CSV table of C-alpha atoms in Angstrom, one decimal:
chain,number,residue,atom,x,y,z
A,1,MET,CA,-3.7,20.4,64.2
A,2,TYR,CA,-0.3,20.2,65.8
A,3,ASP,CA,0.2,22.0,69.0
A,4,LYS,CA,2.2,25.3,68.5
A,5,LYS,CA,4.2,24.9,71.8
A,6,THR,CA,5.3,21.5,70.8
A,7,ILE,CA,6.4,22.6,67.3
A,8,ASN,CA,8.2,25.5,68.9
A,9,PHE,CA,10.2,23.2,71.1
A,10,TYR,CA,11.4,21.2,68.1
A,11,ASP,CA,12.2,24.4,66.1
A,12,LYS,CA,14.4,25.6,68.9
A,13,ASN,CA,16.1,22.3,69.7
A,14,VAL,CA,17.0,20.8,66.3
A,15,ALA,CA,20.7,19.9,67.1
A,16,LYS,CA,20.0,18.6,70.6
A,17,TYR,CA,17.0,16.5,69.6
A,18,SER,CA,18.8,15.2,66.5
A,19,ASP,CA,21.8,14.0,68.6
A,20,TRP,CA,19.4,12.2,71.0
A,21,SER,CA,17.3,10.6,68.4
A,22,LYS,CA,20.4,9.4,66.5
A,23,SER,CA,21.8,7.8,69.6
A,24,ASN,CA,18.5,5.9,70.0
A,25,SER,CA,18.3,4.7,66.4
A,26,SER,CA,18.9,1.0,65.8
A,27,PHE,CA,16.7,0.7,62.6
A,28,LYS,CA,15.4,-2.6,63.7
A,29,LEU,CA,11.8,-1.4,63.5
A,30,GLU,CA,12.4,0.3,60.2
A,31,SER,CA,13.8,-3.1,58.9
A,32,LYS,CA,10.7,-4.8,60.2
A,33,LEU,CA,8.4,-2.4,58.3
A,34,LEU,CA,10.2,-3.1,55.0
A,35,SER,CA,10.1,-6.9,55.7
A,36,LEU,CA,6.3,-6.7,56.0
A,37,ILE,CA,5.9,-5.0,52.7
A,38,HIS,CA,5.5,-7.2,49.6
A,39,GLU,CA,7.0,-4.7,47.1
A,40,THR,CA,8.7,-1.6,48.5
A,41,ASN,CA,8.9,1.4,46.2
A,42,SER,CA,7.8,4.3,48.3
A,43,ILE,CA,7.7,5.3,52.0
A,44,ILE,CA,6.3,8.3,53.9
A,45,ASP,CA,7.8,9.3,57.2
A,46,ILE,CA,5.2,11.2,59.1
A,47,GLY,CA,6.6,13.6,61.7
A,48,CYS,CA,10.1,12.7,60.7
A,49,GLY,CA,11.8,14.9,63.2
A,50,ALA,CA,15.6,14.9,62.6
A,51,GLY,CA,15.0,12.5,59.7
A,52,HIS,CA,17.3,9.6,60.7
A,53,SER,CA,14.7,7.1,59.6
A,54,SER,CA,13.9,9.0,56.4
A,55,ILE,CA,17.6,9.0,55.5
A,56,TRP,CA,17.8,5.2,56.2
A,57,PHE,CA,14.7,4.5,54.2
A,58,SER,CA,16.0,6.6,51.3
A,59,GLU,CA,19.0,4.3,51.0
A,60,LYS,CA,16.8,1.2,50.8
A,61,VAL,CA,13.8,2.3,48.6
A,62,GLY,CA,13.2,4.3,45.5
A,63,SER,CA,11.2,7.2,46.9
A,64,VAL,CA,10.7,8.6,50.4
A,65,MET,CA,8.7,11.6,51.6
A,66,ALA,CA,9.8,13.1,54.9
A,67,LEU,CA,7.0,15.2,56.5
A,68,ASP,CA,7.2,17.3,59.6
A,69,PRO,CA,5.4,20.4,60.9
A,70,SER,CA,8.7,21.8,62.1
A,71,SER,CA,10.3,23.7,59.2
A,72,LYS,CA,13.6,23.8,61.1
A,73,MET,CA,13.7,20.0,61.3
A,74,ILE,CA,12.9,19.6,57.6
A,75,LYS,CA,15.5,22.1,56.5
A,76,ARG,CA,18.5,19.8,56.9
A,77,LEU,CA,16.9,17.0,54.9
A,78,LYS,CA,16.4,18.9,51.6
A,79,THR,CA,19.9,18.0,50.3
A,80,PHE,CA,19.5,14.2,50.5
A,81,PRO,CA,18.8,12.3,47.3
A,82,ASN,CA,15.7,10.1,46.9
A,83,LEU,CA,14.2,12.1,49.7
A,84,LYS,CA,11.4,14.7,49.3
A,85,ALA,CA,11.4,16.8,52.5
A,86,VAL,CA,8.1,18.6,53.2
A,87,ALA,CA,7.2,21.0,56.0
A,88,GLY,CA,3.5,20.5,56.9
A,89,SER,CA,0.9,18.4,58.6
A,90,ILE,CA,-0.4,15.0,57.8
A,91,LEU,CA,-3.9,16.4,58.2
A,92,SER,CA,-3.5,18.7,55.2
A,93,LEU,CA,-2.3,16.1,52.7
A,94,LYS,CA,-4.6,14.8,50.0
A,95,ILE,CA,-2.8,11.8,48.6
A,96,LYS,CA,-4.4,8.5,47.6
A,97,ASN,CA,-2.9,5.1,47.0
A,98,GLU,CA,0.7,6.3,46.6
A,99,PHE,CA,2.8,4.7,49.4
A,100,ASP,CA,3.8,1.1,50.1
A,101,GLY,CA,4.6,2.0,53.7
A,102,ALA,CA,3.9,4.7,56.3
A,103,TRP,CA,6.1,5.3,59.3
A,104,ALA,CA,4.9,7.4,62.2
A,105,SER,CA,7.4,7.1,65.1
A,106,PHE,CA,6.2,8.9,68.2
A,107,SER,CA,4.9,11.9,66.2
A,108,LEU,CA,1.1,11.5,66.1
A,109,GLN,CA,0.9,11.4,69.9
A,110,HIS,CA,1.3,15.2,69.7
A,111,LEU,CA,-2.1,15.5,68.2
A,112,MET,CA,-5.4,15.5,70.2
A,113,LYS,CA,-7.3,12.3,70.0
A,114,GLU,CA,-9.8,13.4,67.4
A,115,ASP,CA,-7.0,14.7,65.2
A,116,GLN,CA,-5.2,11.4,65.6
A,117,LYS,CA,-8.3,9.6,64.3
A,118,LYS,CA,-8.3,11.9,61.3
A,119,ALA,CA,-4.6,11.3,60.7
A,120,TYR,CA,-5.0,7.5,60.7
A,121,ALA,CA,-7.8,7.9,58.1
A,122,VAL,CA,-5.6,10.1,55.9
A,123,ILE,CA,-2.8,7.5,56.2
A,124,TYR,CA,-5.2,4.7,55.2
A,125,GLU,CA,-6.1,6.6,52.1
A,126,MET,CA,-2.5,7.4,51.1
A,127,LEU,CA,-1.4,3.8,51.3
A,128,LYS,CA,-1.6,1.3,48.5
A,129,GLU,CA,-3.7,-1.9,48.9
A,130,LYS,CA,-1.9,-4.1,51.5
A,131,GLY,CA,0.4,-1.2,52.5
A,132,ILE,CA,1.9,-1.3,56.0
A,133,PHE,CA,1.6,1.4,58.6
A,134,TYR,CA,3.9,1.5,61.6
A,135,LEU,CA,2.8,3.6,64.6
A,136,GLY,CA,5.0,4.3,67.7
A,137,ILE,CA,3.1,5.9,70.5
A,138,HIS,CA,3.2,6.3,74.3
A,139,LYS,CA,0.9,4.1,76.3
A,140,GLY,CA,-1.5,5.7,78.7
A,141,LYS,CA,-4.9,7.3,79.4
A,142,ASN,CA,-4.4,11.0,80.1
A,143,SER,CA,-3.1,13.9,78.0
A,144,TYR,CA,-0.3,16.0,79.5
A,145,ARG,CA,2.5,18.5,78.8
A,146,ASP,CA,6.0,17.5,79.7
A,147,ASN,CA,8.5,19.8,81.5
A,148,LEU,CA,9.6,21.0,78.0
A,149,GLY,CA,6.2,22.2,77.1
A,150,ARG,CA,5.4,19.4,74.6
A,151,LEU,CA,1.8,18.1,74.4
A,152,TYR,CA,1.4,14.3,74.7
A,153,VAL,CA,-1.8,12.4,74.0
A,154,PRO,CA,-0.9,8.7,74.8
A,155,ARG,CA,-3.4,5.9,74.1
A,156,GLU,CA,-4.5,2.6,75.5
A,157,LYS,CA,-3.9,-0.6,73.4
A,158,GLN,CA,-7.5,-1.8,73.1
A,159,GLU,CA,-9.1,1.6,72.3
A,160,LEU,CA,-6.4,2.4,69.7
A,161,SER,CA,-6.6,-1.1,68.1
A,162,GLN,CA,-10.4,-0.8,67.7
A,163,GLU,CA,-9.9,2.7,66.2
A,164,LEU,CA,-7.4,1.5,63.6
A,165,GLU,CA,-9.6,-1.6,62.7
A,166,LYS,CA,-12.7,0.6,62.3
A,167,ILE,CA,-10.8,2.7,59.7
A,168,GLY,CA,-9.9,-0.5,57.8
A,169,PHE,CA,-6.5,-1.6,59.1
A,170,SER,CA,-5.7,-5.2,60.1
A,171,ILE,CA,-3.4,-5.3,63.1
A,172,LYS,CA,-0.3,-7.4,62.3
A,173,ASP,CA,1.6,-6.9,65.6
A,174,ILE,CA,1.6,-4.9,68.8
A,175,SER,CA,4.4,-4.9,71.3
A,176,ILE,CA,4.5,-2.9,74.6
A,177,ARG,CA,7.9,-1.9,76.1
A,178,LYS,CA,9.5,0.3,78.7
A,179,SER,CA,11.8,3.1,77.5
A,180,LEU,CA,13.5,6.3,78.5
A,181,SER,CA,12.1,9.6,77.2
A,182,PHE,CA,14.1,12.6,76.0
A,183,GLU,CA,13.8,13.8,79.6
A,184,LYS,CA,15.2,10.5,80.9
A,185,LYS,CA,11.8,9.5,82.4
A,186,LEU,CA,10.7,5.8,82.3
A,187,ILE,CA,7.7,5.4,80.0
A,188,GLU,CA,5.6,2.7,78.4
A,189,ILE,CA,5.5,2.7,74.6
A,190,MET,CA,3.7,0.8,71.9
A,191,HIS,CA,5.0,-0.4,68.6
A,192,ILE,CA,2.1,-1.2,66.2
A,193,PHE,CA,2.2,-2.6,62.7
A,194,CYS,CA,-1.0,-2.8,60.7
A,195,GLN,CA,-2.0,-3.4,57.1
A,196,LYS,CA,-4.5,-1.7,54.8
A,197,ILE,CA,-7.1,-4.2,53.7
């Protein structure tokens, strides 16, 4: 399940994190997700945080579910049309063949490795056939807590690719880039697009 200290950080820093994430939102990756989907009617944003991606998706597709374990983050999204805001964990959802696309931008890395595997399997089940899954995650080998108390469980490209393929996903594209974290530290990140087959 999600780490309590991590959720506590987001509950206490809604405005600050929202401002930071908004300043880092170009929506290029969100556009790429939609471009890879044959027919887009429904999207789930897993670990939606401040919800900037969820709001953007809701203006482009018919139905969007914004999911986050931080009830404080979710609260501000409940007034947006075409957007179903849900406080909870991906691990507790039992939905099958409902979404054309799944978006998980640097959220599942707060789960331990075994729970990440469970989450990918849940996402596979909730996607329609040929549905597209985007995963943003830090690249690395070792779990750690940052100076703000958040738990991070980064992954290596080969291990994670094999994990996703074993579940049944086909990897469409992986890119590795350098980026600045919320704490202004230089990090390596992975953008992964895969398809349910």
